[in-house]
Coordinates of C-alpha atoms in Angstrom, one line a residue:
X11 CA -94.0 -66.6 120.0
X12 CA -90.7 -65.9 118.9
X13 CA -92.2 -65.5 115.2
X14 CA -93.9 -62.7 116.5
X15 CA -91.3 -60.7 118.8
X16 CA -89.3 -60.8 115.8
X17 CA -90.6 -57.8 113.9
X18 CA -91.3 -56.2 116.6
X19 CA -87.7 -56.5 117.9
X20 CA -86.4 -55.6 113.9
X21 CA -88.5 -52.4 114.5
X22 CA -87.3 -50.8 117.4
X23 CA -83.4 -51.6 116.3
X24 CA -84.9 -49.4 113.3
X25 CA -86.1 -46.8 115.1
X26 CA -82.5 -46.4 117.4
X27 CA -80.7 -46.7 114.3
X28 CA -82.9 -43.7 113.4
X29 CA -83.1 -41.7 116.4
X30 CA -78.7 -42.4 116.6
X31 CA -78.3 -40.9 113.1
X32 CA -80.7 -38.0 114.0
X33 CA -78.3 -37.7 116.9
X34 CA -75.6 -37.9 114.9
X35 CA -76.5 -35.8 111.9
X36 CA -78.1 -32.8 114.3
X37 CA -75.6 -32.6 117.2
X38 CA -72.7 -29.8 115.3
X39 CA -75.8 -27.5 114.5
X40 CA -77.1 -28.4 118.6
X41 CA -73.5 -27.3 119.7
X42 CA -73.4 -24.2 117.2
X43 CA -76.2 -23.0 118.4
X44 CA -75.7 -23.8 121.8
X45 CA -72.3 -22.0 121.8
X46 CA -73.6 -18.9 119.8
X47 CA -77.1 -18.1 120.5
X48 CA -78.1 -19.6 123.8
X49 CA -75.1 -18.8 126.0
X50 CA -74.3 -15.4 124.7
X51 CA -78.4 -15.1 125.6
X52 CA -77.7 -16.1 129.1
X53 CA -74.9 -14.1 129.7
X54 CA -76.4 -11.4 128.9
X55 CA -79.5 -11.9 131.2
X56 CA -76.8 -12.3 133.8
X57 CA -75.4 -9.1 133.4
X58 CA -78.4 -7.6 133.3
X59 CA -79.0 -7.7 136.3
X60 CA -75.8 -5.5 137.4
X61 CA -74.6 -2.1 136.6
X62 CA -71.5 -2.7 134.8
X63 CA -68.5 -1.3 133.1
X64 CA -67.8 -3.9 130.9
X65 CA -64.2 -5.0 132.6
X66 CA -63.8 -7.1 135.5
X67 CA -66.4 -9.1 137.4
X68 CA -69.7 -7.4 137.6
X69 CA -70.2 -6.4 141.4
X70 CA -72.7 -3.9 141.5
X71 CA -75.9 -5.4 141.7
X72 CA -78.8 -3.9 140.6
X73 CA -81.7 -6.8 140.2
X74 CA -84.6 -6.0 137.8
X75 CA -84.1 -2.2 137.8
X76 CA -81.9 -2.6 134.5
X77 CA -84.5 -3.7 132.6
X78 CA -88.1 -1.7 135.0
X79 CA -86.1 1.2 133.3
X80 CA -86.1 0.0 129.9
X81 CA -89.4 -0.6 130.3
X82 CA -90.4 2.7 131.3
X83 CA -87.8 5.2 129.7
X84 CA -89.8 7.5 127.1
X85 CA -86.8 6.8 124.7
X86 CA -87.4 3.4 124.3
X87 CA -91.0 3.7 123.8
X88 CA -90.1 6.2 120.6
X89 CA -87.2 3.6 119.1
X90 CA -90.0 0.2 119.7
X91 CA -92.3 2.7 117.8
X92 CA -90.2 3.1 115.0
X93 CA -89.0 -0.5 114.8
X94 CA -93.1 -1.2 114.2
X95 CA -93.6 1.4 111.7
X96 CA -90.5 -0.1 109.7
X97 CA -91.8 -3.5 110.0
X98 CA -95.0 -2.4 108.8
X99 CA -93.9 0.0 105.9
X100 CA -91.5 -3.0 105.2
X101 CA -94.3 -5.3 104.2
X102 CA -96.2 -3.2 102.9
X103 CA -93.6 -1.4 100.3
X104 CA -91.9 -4.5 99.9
X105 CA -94.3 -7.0 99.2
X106 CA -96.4 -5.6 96.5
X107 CA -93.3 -5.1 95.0
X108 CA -91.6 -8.2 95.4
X109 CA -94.6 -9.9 93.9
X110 CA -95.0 -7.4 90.8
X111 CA -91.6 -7.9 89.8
X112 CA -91.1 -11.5 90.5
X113 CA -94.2 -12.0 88.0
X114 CA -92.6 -9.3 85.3
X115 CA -89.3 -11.6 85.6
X116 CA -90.9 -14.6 85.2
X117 CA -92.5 -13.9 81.8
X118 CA -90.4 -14.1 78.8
X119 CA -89.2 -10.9 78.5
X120 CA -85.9 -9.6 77.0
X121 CA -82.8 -9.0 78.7
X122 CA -84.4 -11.3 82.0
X123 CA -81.4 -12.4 82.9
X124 CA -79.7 -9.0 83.0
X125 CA -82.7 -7.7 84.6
X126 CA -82.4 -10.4 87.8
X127 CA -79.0 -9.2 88.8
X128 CA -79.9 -5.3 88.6
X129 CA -82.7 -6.0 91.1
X130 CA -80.2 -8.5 93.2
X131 CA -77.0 -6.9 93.1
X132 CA -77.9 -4.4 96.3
X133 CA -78.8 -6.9 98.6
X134 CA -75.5 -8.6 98.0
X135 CA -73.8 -5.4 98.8
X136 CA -72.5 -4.2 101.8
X137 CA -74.4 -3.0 104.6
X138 CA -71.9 -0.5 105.1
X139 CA -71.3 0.7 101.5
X140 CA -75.0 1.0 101.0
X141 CA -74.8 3.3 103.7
X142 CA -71.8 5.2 103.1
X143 CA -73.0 5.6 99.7
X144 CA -76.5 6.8 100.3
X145 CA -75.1 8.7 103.2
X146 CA -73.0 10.7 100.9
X147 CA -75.3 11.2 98.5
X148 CA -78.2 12.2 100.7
X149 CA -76.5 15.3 102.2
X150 CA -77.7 18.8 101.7
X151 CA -75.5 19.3 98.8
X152 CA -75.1 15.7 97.7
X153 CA -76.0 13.9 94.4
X154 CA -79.7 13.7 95.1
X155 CA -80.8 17.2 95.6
X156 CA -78.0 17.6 92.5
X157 CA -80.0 15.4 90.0
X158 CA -83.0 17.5 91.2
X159 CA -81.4 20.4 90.4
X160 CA -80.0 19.3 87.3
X161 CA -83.7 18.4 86.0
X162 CA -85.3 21.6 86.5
X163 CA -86.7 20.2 90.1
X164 CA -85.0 22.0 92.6
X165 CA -87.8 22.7 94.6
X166 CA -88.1 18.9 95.9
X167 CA -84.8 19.8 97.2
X168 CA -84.8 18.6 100.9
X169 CA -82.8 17.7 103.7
X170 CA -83.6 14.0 103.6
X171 CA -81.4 13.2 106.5
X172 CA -82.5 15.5 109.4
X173 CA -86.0 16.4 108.3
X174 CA -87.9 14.5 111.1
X175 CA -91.1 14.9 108.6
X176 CA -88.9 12.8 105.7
X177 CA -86.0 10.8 107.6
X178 CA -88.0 7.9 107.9
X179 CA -89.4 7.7 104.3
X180 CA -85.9 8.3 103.7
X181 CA -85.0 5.1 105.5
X182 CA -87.6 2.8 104.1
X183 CA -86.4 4.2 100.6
X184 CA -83.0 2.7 101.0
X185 CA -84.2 -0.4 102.9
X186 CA -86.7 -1.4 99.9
X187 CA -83.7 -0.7 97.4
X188 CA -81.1 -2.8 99.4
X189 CA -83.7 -5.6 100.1
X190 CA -86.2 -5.5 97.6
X191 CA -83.7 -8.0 95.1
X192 CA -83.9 -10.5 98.1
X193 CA -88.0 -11.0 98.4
X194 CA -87.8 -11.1 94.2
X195 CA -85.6 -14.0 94.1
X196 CA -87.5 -15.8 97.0
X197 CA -91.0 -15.0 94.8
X198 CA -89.4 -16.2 91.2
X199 CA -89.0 -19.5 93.2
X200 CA -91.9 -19.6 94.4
X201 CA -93.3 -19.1 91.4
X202 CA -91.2 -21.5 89.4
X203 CA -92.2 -24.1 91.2
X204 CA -95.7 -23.4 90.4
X205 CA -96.2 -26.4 87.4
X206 CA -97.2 -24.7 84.9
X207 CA -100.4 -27.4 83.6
X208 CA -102.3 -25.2 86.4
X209 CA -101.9 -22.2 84.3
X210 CA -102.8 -23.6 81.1
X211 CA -105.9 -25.8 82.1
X212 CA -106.9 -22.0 84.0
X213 CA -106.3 -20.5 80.2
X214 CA -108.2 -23.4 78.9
X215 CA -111.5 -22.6 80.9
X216 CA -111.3 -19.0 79.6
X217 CA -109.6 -17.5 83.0
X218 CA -107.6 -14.1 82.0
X219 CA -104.1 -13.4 83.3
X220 CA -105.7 -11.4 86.4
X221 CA -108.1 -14.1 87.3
X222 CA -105.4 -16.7 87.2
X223 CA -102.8 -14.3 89.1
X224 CA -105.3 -13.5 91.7
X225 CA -107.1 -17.1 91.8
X226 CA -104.0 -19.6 91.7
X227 CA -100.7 -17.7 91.6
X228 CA -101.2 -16.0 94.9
X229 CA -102.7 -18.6 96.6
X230 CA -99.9 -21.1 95.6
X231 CA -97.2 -18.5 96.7
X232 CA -98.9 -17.7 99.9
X233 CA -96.3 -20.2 101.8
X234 CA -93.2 -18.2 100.0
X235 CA -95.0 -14.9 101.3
X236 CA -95.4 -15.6 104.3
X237 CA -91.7 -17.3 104.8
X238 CA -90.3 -14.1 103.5
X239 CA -92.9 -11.7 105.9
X240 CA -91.4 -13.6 108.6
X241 CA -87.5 -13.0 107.9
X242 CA -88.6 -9.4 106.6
X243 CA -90.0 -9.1 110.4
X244 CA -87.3 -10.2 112.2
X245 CA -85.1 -7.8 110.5
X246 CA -86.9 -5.0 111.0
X247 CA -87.0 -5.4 114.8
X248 CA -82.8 -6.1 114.4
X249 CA -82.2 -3.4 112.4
X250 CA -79.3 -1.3 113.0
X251 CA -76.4 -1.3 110.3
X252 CA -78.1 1.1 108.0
X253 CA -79.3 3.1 110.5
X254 CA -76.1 3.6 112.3
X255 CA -73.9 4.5 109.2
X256 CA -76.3 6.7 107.7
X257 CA -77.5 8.7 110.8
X258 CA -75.5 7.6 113.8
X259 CA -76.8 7.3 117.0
X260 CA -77.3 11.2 117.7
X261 CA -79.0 12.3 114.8
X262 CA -81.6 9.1 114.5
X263 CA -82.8 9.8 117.8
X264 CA -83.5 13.6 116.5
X265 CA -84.6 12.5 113.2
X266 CA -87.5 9.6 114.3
X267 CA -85.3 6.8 112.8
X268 CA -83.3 5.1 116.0
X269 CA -84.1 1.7 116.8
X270 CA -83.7 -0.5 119.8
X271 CA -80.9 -2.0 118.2
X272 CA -78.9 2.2 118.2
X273 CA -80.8 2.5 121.5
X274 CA -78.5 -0.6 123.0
X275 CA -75.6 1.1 121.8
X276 CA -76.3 4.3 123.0
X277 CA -77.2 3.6 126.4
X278 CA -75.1 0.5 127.0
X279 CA -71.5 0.4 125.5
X280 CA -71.2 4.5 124.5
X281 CA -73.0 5.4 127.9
X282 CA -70.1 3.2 129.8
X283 CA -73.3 1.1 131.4
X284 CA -72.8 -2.7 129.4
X285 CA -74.7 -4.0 132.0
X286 CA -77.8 -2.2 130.8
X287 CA -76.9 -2.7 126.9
X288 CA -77.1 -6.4 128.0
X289 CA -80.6 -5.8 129.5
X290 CA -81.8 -3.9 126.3
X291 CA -80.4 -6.8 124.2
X292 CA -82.0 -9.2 126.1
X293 CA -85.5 -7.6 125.8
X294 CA -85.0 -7.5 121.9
X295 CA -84.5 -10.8 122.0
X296 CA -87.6 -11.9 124.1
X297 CA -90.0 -9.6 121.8
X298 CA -88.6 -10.8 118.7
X299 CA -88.8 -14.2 120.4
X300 CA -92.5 -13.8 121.3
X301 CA -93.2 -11.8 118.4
X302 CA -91.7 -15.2 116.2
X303 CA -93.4 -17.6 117.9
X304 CA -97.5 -15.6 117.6
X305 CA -96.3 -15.8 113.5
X306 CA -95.5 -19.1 113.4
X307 CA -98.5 -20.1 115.7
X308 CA -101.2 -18.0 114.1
X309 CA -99.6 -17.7 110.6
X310 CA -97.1 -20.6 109.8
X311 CA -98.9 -23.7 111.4
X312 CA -100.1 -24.9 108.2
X313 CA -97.0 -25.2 106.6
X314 CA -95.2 -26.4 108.9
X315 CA -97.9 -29.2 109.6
X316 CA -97.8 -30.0 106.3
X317 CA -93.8 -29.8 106.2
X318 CA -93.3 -31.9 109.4
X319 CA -94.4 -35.8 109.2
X320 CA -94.3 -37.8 111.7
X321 CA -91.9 -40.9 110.8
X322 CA -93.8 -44.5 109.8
X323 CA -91.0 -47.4 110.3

């Protein structure tokens, strides 16, 4: 009997051994995020649900009205409208893009090297020189409409801040450049660790470059696109920095680039009301939330159930 009990026994000291370590090993990043996500979270649901100057205990309580006018306000049914079409133009301009390049920089080609940190150097930039920079250069009688100028093209000359009919092309123009170096690097790893037998039994059988890129590299770098269409998501519904330098809060809203992110700012800290800033942040976070978790359900499941094993003692 005892013969018996004794593996059994040797197998469940295993398994707490495991599940201590996993305590263990996990419990800073549990506390980190506890600390800096979750609680800020809650406190801001909290003072949501009062009208509040920002100082002293909040007092004036207001229930779910904070966020019923959120809900309903015109103003934030434009900025939700243009966090979508940047998502949308973000993957779309981006991707076809990333994927273009990544393949060009994977060949052997002279000068790669030099090439990679071009296309990377603006996302390491920044936020706030970018958007000085392109600020600066996309006034009326900045360097852009200069060059065009200077080319014999002064008819293109626009006002590519304030035109509502070109601000937001504007805007993706300088997102692509400042991010575009990021979805390239995550592709050339993708790629790389794509063995490269695959392609030469696919040259073998008499498959041309397209068939092979369109047959096997694509498919085998669907999980990197679709990790990188997730974090481009996310920050398209966050996106604020480059809006905010470049057009502030008055002009975006005239111009068809605020987001919910300059909306917050607007209505909550520079209106003097933080207790509805803390009910527009909150609502960011449950739509970015919801929209996170329809991805990973509908889009990421069969990674992750093939990145997450259950454990065999």
């Amino acid at each position: 009997m005892s013969d018996t009990l004794a593996p059994r026994r040797a197998a469940a000291r295993r398994r707490g051994r495991t599940r201590l370590e996993i305590a263990v090993l996990s419990a800073p990043a549990v506390l980190v995020f506890l600390a800096f996500v979750i609680f800020p979270v809650v406190l801001a649901a909290y003072y949501g649900f009062y009208r509040w100057k920002g100082y002293g205990d909040p007092t004036d309580w207001v229930g779910l009205n904070n966020y019923r006018l959120i809900l309903t306000d015109p103003a934030f049914h434009d900025v939700l409208w243009h966090n979508g079409l940047i998502l949308v133009l973000s993957l779309v301009l981006q991707g076809p893009l990333a994927i273009g390049l990544a393949l060009l920089l994977n060949r052997r080609i002279r000068d790669r090297s030099a090439i990679r940190v071009l296309v990377f150097v603006p996302y390491i930039i920044s936020e706030v020189i970018v958007g000085t920079g392109w600020s600066l250069m996309l006034q009326s009688d900045g360097a852009v409409n200069g060059l065009l100028r200077a080319i014999g093209l002064g008819s293109l000359e626009a006002d590519w801040i304030s035109d509502p009919d070109l601000a937001l092309w504007t805007l993706m123009a300088v997102i692509t450049w400042k991010y575009l170096g990021f979805a390239v690097i995550l592709m050339l790893a993708g790629l790389q660790s794509i063995p490269d037998e695959i392609f030469e039994a696919a040259q073998i059988d008499g498959a041309s470059y397209w068939q092979i890129q369109r047959r096997i590299t694509l498919p085998l770098l669907g999980p990197t696109i679709r990790i990188w269409a997730f974090l481009s998501i996310i920050g398209s519904l966050q996106l604020f920095d480059l809006v905010y330098i470049i057009w502030g809060q008055y002009v975006s809203g005239t111009a068809g680039t605020s987001t919910m992110a300059i909306y917050m700012l607007a209505q909550g800290r520079n209106a003097g009301n933080y207790g509805y800033g803390s009910a527009v942040a909150v609502v960011m976070f449950v739509i970015s939330l919801v929209v996170a978790l329809i991805y990973q359900r509908f889009v990421l499941r069969r990674d992750l159930r093939g990145a997450v094993t259950e454990g065999t003692v």
